[in-house]
Short mmCIF file of C-alpha atoms in Angstrom, two decimals:
data_model
loop_
_atom_site.label_atom_id
_atom_site.label_comp_id
_atom_site.label_asym_id
_atom_site.label_seq_id
_atom_site.Cartn_x
_atom_site.Cartn_y
_atom_site.Cartn_z
CA UNK A 1 17.21 65.94 36.47
CA UNK A 2 14.85 69.21 36.29
CA UNK A 3 13.49 67.61 32.72
CA UNK A 4 11.88 64.79 35.43
CA UNK A 5 10.22 67.07 37.73
CA UNK A 6 8.76 69.52 34.90
CA UNK A 7 7.13 65.96 33.36
CA UNK A 8 5.93 65.22 37.14
CA UNK A 9 4.19 69.02 37.07
CA UNK A 10 2.46 68.33 33.89
CA UNK A 11 0.86 65.22 35.25
CA UNK A 12 -0.50 66.41 38.34
CA UNK A 13 -1.58 69.87 36.38
CA UNK A 14 -3.78 67.56 33.83
CA UNK A 15 -4.89 65.53 36.30
CA UNK A 16 -6.25 68.27 38.47
CA UNK A 17 -8.23 69.96 35.19
CA UNK A 18 -9.68 66.76 33.75
CA UNK A 19 -10.28 64.61 36.89
CA UNK A 20 -11.51 67.31 38.96
CA UNK A 21 -15.49 68.60 39.00
CA UNK A 22 -16.36 71.96 38.63
CA UNK A 23 -17.60 72.65 42.24
CA UNK A 24 -13.93 71.38 42.79
CA UNK A 25 -12.01 73.35 40.94
CA UNK A 26 -14.21 76.71 42.23
CA UNK A 27 -12.77 75.61 45.17
CA UNK A 28 -10.17 77.68 44.50
CA UNK A 29 -11.56 81.17 42.71
CA UNK A 30 -9.61 82.16 39.43
CA UNK A 31 -7.11 79.48 39.64
CA UNK A 32 -8.24 77.32 36.56
CA UNK A 33 -6.64 80.50 34.43
CA UNK A 34 -3.56 80.12 36.54
CA UNK A 35 -3.39 76.56 35.80
CA UNK A 36 -3.80 77.19 32.13
CA UNK A 37 -1.04 79.86 32.03
CA UNK A 38 1.85 77.19 33.88
CA UNK A 39 1.02 74.46 31.80
CA UNK A 40 1.62 76.40 28.97
CA UNK A 41 4.75 77.69 30.05
CA UNK A 42 6.13 74.24 31.71
CA UNK A 43 5.65 72.58 27.93
CA UNK A 44 7.58 75.43 26.44
CA UNK A 45 10.04 74.52 28.92
CA UNK A 46 10.49 70.91 28.62
CA UNK A 47 10.33 70.92 25.04
CA UNK A 48 14.34 72.58 25.48
CA UNK A 49 14.96 70.84 29.03
CA UNK A 50 17.66 67.79 27.61
CA UNK A 51 19.93 70.30 25.66
CA UNK A 52 19.72 72.80 28.65
CA UNK A 53 20.95 69.73 30.84
CA UNK A 54 23.45 68.66 28.56
CA UNK A 55 24.85 72.31 28.55
CA UNK A 56 24.80 72.57 32.22
CA UNK A 57 27.86 70.76 32.77
CA UNK A 58 30.02 73.39 30.89
CA UNK A 59 27.55 76.32 31.64
CA UNK A 60 27.24 78.07 34.53
CA UNK A 61 24.94 80.44 33.60
CA UNK A 62 22.65 77.77 32.39
CA UNK A 63 23.13 75.76 35.73
CA UNK A 64 22.02 78.55 37.76
CA UNK A 65 19.02 79.01 35.24
CA UNK A 66 18.11 75.42 36.13
CA UNK A 67 18.81 75.57 39.38
CA UNK A 68 16.32 78.30 39.66
CA UNK A 69 13.77 76.37 37.53
CA UNK A 70 13.75 73.45 40.16
CA UNK A 71 13.36 75.72 42.98
CA UNK A 72 10.19 77.00 41.48
CA UNK A 73 9.07 73.78 40.36
CA UNK A 74 9.47 72.42 43.73
CA UNK A 75 7.49 74.90 45.33
CA UNK A 76 5.16 74.54 42.43
CA UNK A 77 4.59 71.07 43.39
CA UNK A 78 4.14 71.80 47.31
CA UNK A 79 1.11 73.98 46.80
CA UNK A 80 -0.65 71.49 44.37
CA UNK A 81 -0.40 69.54 47.74
CA UNK A 82 -1.64 71.92 49.37
CA UNK A 83 -4.07 72.37 47.27
CA UNK A 84 -5.23 68.62 46.62
CA UNK A 85 -5.78 68.64 50.52
CA UNK A 86 -7.89 71.71 50.68
CA UNK A 87 -10.41 69.69 48.03
CA UNK A 88 -10.32 66.94 50.38
CA UNK A 89 -11.60 68.71 53.48
CA UNK A 90 -13.41 71.89 52.03
CA UNK A 91 -11.36 75.04 54.08
CA UNK A 92 -11.83 77.89 54.53
CA UNK A 93 -12.57 80.51 52.16
CA UNK A 94 -9.85 82.55 53.15
CA UNK A 95 -6.98 79.62 52.90
CA UNK A 96 -8.65 78.43 49.35
CA UNK A 97 -8.08 82.12 48.43
CA UNK A 98 -4.27 82.19 49.60
CA UNK A 99 -3.70 79.18 47.27
CA UNK A 100 -4.72 81.20 44.34
CA UNK A 101 -1.95 84.05 45.46
CA UNK A 102 0.50 81.73 45.88
CA UNK A 103 -0.48 80.13 42.29
CA UNK A 104 -0.69 83.08 40.68
CA UNK A 105 2.64 84.37 41.96
CA UNK A 106 4.50 81.08 40.96
CA UNK A 107 3.23 80.99 37.43
CA UNK A 108 4.58 84.78 37.34
CA UNK A 109 7.79 83.36 38.40
CA UNK A 110 8.05 80.48 35.91
CA UNK A 111 7.11 83.37 33.26
CA UNK A 112 10.27 85.39 34.43
CA UNK A 113 12.44 82.27 33.88
CA UNK A 114 10.76 81.01 30.69
CA UNK A 115 11.58 84.60 29.22
CA UNK A 116 15.85 83.88 30.28
CA UNK A 117 15.06 80.26 28.59
CA UNK A 118 14.47 82.45 25.15
CA UNK A 119 18.12 84.18 25.39
CA UNK A 120 20.43 81.06 25.91
CA UNK A 121 18.45 79.74 22.27
CA UNK A 122 18.18 76.17 23.42
CA UNK A 123 17.94 73.52 20.95
CA UNK A 124 14.53 70.95 20.42
CA UNK A 125 15.93 67.65 21.12
CA UNK A 126 13.28 64.92 20.59
CA UNK A 127 13.17 62.27 22.64
CA UNK A 128 12.51 58.55 22.27
CA UNK A 129 8.98 57.86 23.50
CA UNK A 130 10.63 54.95 26.20
CA UNK A 131 12.69 57.27 27.20
CA UNK A 132 9.80 59.86 28.71
CA UNK A 133 9.51 58.27 31.99
CA UNK A 134 8.63 60.51 34.45
CA UNK A 135 10.39 60.66 37.68
CA UNK A 136 9.52 62.32 40.71
CA UNK A 137 12.37 63.86 42.41
CA UNK A 138 13.46 63.58 45.86
CA UNK A 139 15.25 65.52 48.50
CA UNK A 140 16.81 64.13 51.76
CA UNK A 141 14.73 66.02 54.32
CA UNK A 142 12.15 64.45 56.64
CA UNK A 143 11.73 64.00 60.27
CA UNK A 144 9.66 60.96 61.40
CA UNK A 145 10.25 57.58 61.03
CA UNK A 146 6.35 56.25 61.30
CA UNK A 147 6.62 52.15 61.81
CA UNK A 148 10.22 52.25 59.93
CA UNK A 149 12.25 52.50 63.12
CA UNK A 150 13.21 48.78 63.21
CA UNK A 151 14.38 49.39 59.57
CA UNK A 152 16.01 52.60 60.50
CA UNK A 153 18.01 51.37 63.01
CA UNK A 154 19.04 47.90 61.08
CA UNK A 155 20.25 50.76 58.36
CA UNK A 156 22.31 52.64 60.53
CA UNK A 157 23.67 49.92 62.10
CA UNK A 158 24.85 48.45 58.86
CA UNK A 159 25.93 52.46 57.47
CA UNK A 160 27.88 52.18 61.17
CA UNK A 161 30.22 49.35 60.99
CA UNK A 162 33.05 49.79 59.43
CA UNK A 163 33.70 45.99 59.16
CA UNK A 164 37.43 44.05 58.80
CA UNK A 165 39.78 44.75 56.50
CA UNK A 166 38.31 42.38 53.91
CA UNK A 167 35.22 44.68 53.48
CA UNK A 168 34.62 45.99 49.89
CA UNK A 169 34.77 49.85 49.59
CA UNK A 170 32.10 50.93 48.81
CA UNK A 171 29.67 48.78 50.44
CA UNK A 172 26.74 49.42 47.75
CA UNK A 173 23.53 48.53 49.82
CA UNK A 174 20.27 48.46 47.76
CA UNK A 175 16.70 48.90 49.38
CA UNK A 176 14.22 47.24 46.86
CA UNK A 177 10.40 47.95 46.76
CA UNK A 178 7.26 48.80 45.08
CA UNK A 179 6.55 52.43 44.40
CA UNK A 180 5.73 54.56 47.08
CA UNK A 181 6.23 51.99 49.80
CA UNK A 182 8.78 54.02 51.29
CA UNK A 183 11.96 53.71 50.30
CA UNK A 184 12.64 57.25 50.14
CA UNK A 185 11.35 57.56 53.22
CA UNK A 186 13.81 55.30 55.38
CA UNK A 187 16.83 56.33 53.33
CA UNK A 188 15.68 60.27 54.77
CA UNK A 189 15.66 58.82 58.09
CA UNK A 190 18.76 57.65 58.22
CA UNK A 191 21.27 60.40 56.17
CA UNK A 192 19.56 62.68 58.88
CA UNK A 193 20.22 60.60 61.54
CA UNK A 194 22.92 62.09 64.06
CA UNK A 195 24.82 59.13 64.20
CA UNK A 196 25.38 58.92 60.49
CA UNK A 197 25.89 62.68 60.04
CA UNK A 198 29.26 62.14 62.91
CA UNK A 199 30.05 59.12 61.09
CA UNK A 200 31.50 59.99 57.66
CA UNK A 201 33.06 62.57 56.45
CA UNK A 202 31.20 63.64 53.01
CA UNK A 203 27.02 62.74 52.60
CA UNK A 204 25.49 63.32 49.12
CA UNK A 205 22.24 62.83 48.04
CA UNK A 206 21.41 62.54 44.11
CA UNK A 207 17.97 61.70 42.80
CA UNK A 208 19.05 59.59 39.71
CA UNK A 209 16.90 60.21 36.73
CA UNK A 210 15.43 58.02 34.22
CA UNK A 211 17.32 57.00 31.52
CA UNK A 212 20.06 56.25 33.50
CA UNK A 213 22.98 58.65 32.17
CA UNK A 214 26.32 57.82 34.24
CA UNK A 215 27.69 61.67 33.33
CA UNK A 216 25.35 63.48 35.35
CA UNK A 217 25.54 61.54 38.64
CA UNK A 218 29.73 61.44 38.32
CA UNK A 219 29.28 65.10 37.95
CA UNK A 220 26.46 65.70 40.53
CA UNK A 221 29.36 63.21 42.60
CA UNK A 222 31.93 65.74 41.88
CA UNK A 223 29.60 68.87 42.96
CA UNK A 224 28.88 67.75 45.82
CA UNK A 225 32.48 67.10 47.36
CA UNK A 226 32.94 71.06 46.21
CA UNK A 227 34.46 71.13 42.15
CA UNK A 228 34.32 74.73 41.54
CA UNK A 229 35.39 74.27 37.56
CA UNK A 230 33.40 72.26 35.08
CA UNK A 231 35.54 70.49 32.29
CA UNK A 232 35.14 71.46 28.78
CA UNK A 233 36.16 68.05 27.37
CA UNK A 234 36.84 64.53 28.67
CA UNK A 235 33.82 65.76 31.09
CA UNK A 236 33.58 62.11 32.87
CA UNK A 237 36.86 61.26 32.84
CA UNK A 238 37.69 64.65 34.69
CA UNK A 239 35.09 64.21 36.95
CA UNK A 240 36.38 61.11 38.17
CA UNK A 241 39.96 61.78 38.50
CA UNK A 242 38.57 64.84 41.13
CA UNK A 243 36.72 62.37 42.96
CA UNK A 244 39.34 60.25 43.42
CA UNK A 245 41.82 63.36 44.15
CA UNK A 246 39.40 64.09 46.95
CA UNK A 247 38.42 60.86 48.88
CA UNK A 248 42.07 60.20 48.88
CA UNK A 249 43.31 63.52 50.16
CA UNK A 250 45.38 64.16 47.19
CA UNK A 251 47.02 67.73 46.72
CA UNK A 252 49.51 68.93 44.36
CA UNK A 253 50.35 64.94 43.46
CA UNK A 254 51.05 64.24 47.47
CA UNK A 255 48.76 62.39 49.65
CA UNK A 256 47.91 64.36 52.70
CA UNK A 257 45.96 62.61 55.54
CA UNK A 258 43.60 59.32 55.17
CA UNK A 259 40.81 58.84 52.89
CA UNK A 260 37.36 60.30 52.94
CA UNK A 261 34.73 57.71 54.24
CA UNK A 262 31.26 59.09 51.99
CA UNK A 263 27.64 57.75 52.41
CA UNK A 264 25.95 58.25 48.84
CA UNK A 265 22.41 57.66 48.12
CA UNK A 266 20.90 56.72 44.85
CA UNK A 267 17.78 58.06 44.68
CA UNK A 268 15.14 56.12 42.50
CA UNK A 269 18.20 53.67 40.02
CA UNK A 270 16.18 52.49 37.42
CA UNK A 271 17.89 50.44 34.47
CA UNK A 272 22.04 51.27 34.54
CA UNK A 273 23.67 48.56 32.53
CA UNK A 274 27.08 47.00 33.97
CA UNK A 275 29.22 49.41 32.09
CA UNK A 276 27.50 52.89 33.01
CA UNK A 277 27.41 51.53 36.50
CA UNK A 278 31.00 50.55 36.66
CA UNK A 279 31.76 54.39 35.28
CA UNK A 280 29.60 55.39 38.42
CA UNK A 281 31.34 52.82 41.44
CA UNK A 282 35.36 53.13 39.81
CA UNK A 283 36.08 56.19 41.35
CA UNK A 284 34.82 55.23 44.11
CA UNK A 285 36.56 52.30 44.80
CA UNK A 286 39.14 54.91 46.39
CA UNK A 287 37.37 55.96 49.95
CA UNK A 288 37.78 55.07 52.96
CA UNK A 289 36.93 51.85 54.01
CA UNK A 290 33.13 51.92 55.88
CA UNK A 291 32.33 54.21 52.53
CA UNK A 292 28.78 53.56 52.16
CA UNK A 293 26.22 53.92 48.79
CA UNK A 294 22.74 53.29 49.37
CA UNK A 295 20.49 52.72 46.11
CA UNK A 296 17.01 52.79 46.14
CA UNK A 297 15.04 50.89 43.17
CA UNK A 298 12.02 48.91 42.39
CA UNK A 299 13.85 46.62 40.36
CA UNK A 300 15.56 43.78 42.06
CA UNK A 301 17.44 42.79 38.74
CA UNK A 302 18.95 46.38 39.75
CA UNK A 303 20.90 45.12 42.87
CA UNK A 304 21.27 41.45 40.78
CA UNK A 305 24.15 43.39 38.38
CA UNK A 306 25.21 45.39 41.21
CA UNK A 307 26.58 41.70 42.59
CA UNK A 308 25.72 42.91 46.45
CA UNK A 309 22.62 40.39 46.42
CA UNK A 310 23.53 39.83 50.27
CA UNK A 311 22.89 43.58 51.21
CA UNK A 312 19.36 43.70 49.54
CA UNK A 313 16.91 45.44 51.84
CA UNK A 314 13.31 44.23 50.96
CA UNK A 315 10.97 46.96 51.62
CA UNK A 316 7.45 45.53 52.92
CA UNK A 317 4.15 47.70 52.92
CA UNK A 318 3.72 49.41 56.58
CA UNK A 319 1.21 48.62 58.95
CA UNK A 320 -2.44 49.74 58.61
CA UNK A 321 -1.72 51.72 62.20
CA UNK A 322 1.21 53.07 60.74
CA UNK A 323 -0.82 54.36 57.51
CA UNK A 324 -3.09 55.73 59.50
CA UNK A 325 -0.71 58.36 61.86
CA UNK A 326 1.04 58.84 58.68
CA UNK A 327 -1.65 60.08 57.07
CA UNK A 328 -2.77 62.32 59.44
CA UNK A 329 0.56 63.75 60.10
CA UNK A 330 0.79 65.21 56.72
CA UNK A 331 -2.69 66.38 57.22
CA UNK A 332 -1.80 68.28 60.84
CA UNK A 333 1.25 69.99 58.75
CA UNK A 334 -0.29 70.88 55.60
CA UNK A 335 -3.23 72.54 58.02
CA UNK A 336 -0.30 74.40 60.36
CA UNK A 337 1.24 75.99 57.74
CA UNK A 338 -1.58 76.77 55.44
CA UNK A 339 -3.09 78.39 58.79
CA UNK A 340 0.39 80.36 59.65
CA UNK A 341 1.22 81.98 55.90
CA UNK A 342 -2.61 83.14 55.29
#
């Protein structure tokens, strides 16, 4: 999953250096050198990330290293957003200097992570070209609905309705729509709704990388449920059994209390096979009635493959007024944050 985020950052850095005219680049004094450093370091890290992500399942130190990388990468992404906005509005010089300092600091932190990388002796694993699909990492944080009030309330209702005895477990609700239309935003809104928080025993947010890898998703669910031991062999089966024991509330072979009612968000699902999807969903069928899985995808056939066509939510474009409100909201937030930090 870190690999996808690093790929996105390299794309953004390349776009900045290639597509901005000299005058715009000079808005942030001395940043071009740091951009070169960031790009060079990210490329060195990217070359070994597949090996690192395979090893993290069994090596806690590698998992910590990847978490540190993700944290710094998220901060780089935020600063690049801030920089892009500064270029648009040609803000005051003191703020441009603040961005330059942030980029320099992040470049130094990333260099330390790169130095630590070399101690692990990761191997470079060449990936097929069709696997090199960049995928933006997402999180569960958002606080404004902007034109999605109806969709939000409708989806919250679907999540809170436990249905009858004939209802399958878990109910899968795919949200389908083109890239950038707001699928992740809608899920963030309902995920953080107090009614939803109070309704479910466990909520887990997973950003799904491309290609779809069932072991990573099952491991992420197990980690969200609190697993501490990481299996050395037969990892998929071990994680699945842990998930079952958690959601069935089994301890030392004895059932303790009612099953866990969970909400899992799988954000950005692309092209799983039926067998891969079955591996993910199989242990989750042991959960309590009323459990839900939200899936965001750009691809209609993903929902068809899951066999839940009747539950699909097709997300439409926002109105022009809602788009304008959303733009001004984020512009004001970025400006306020920048003034507070400078």
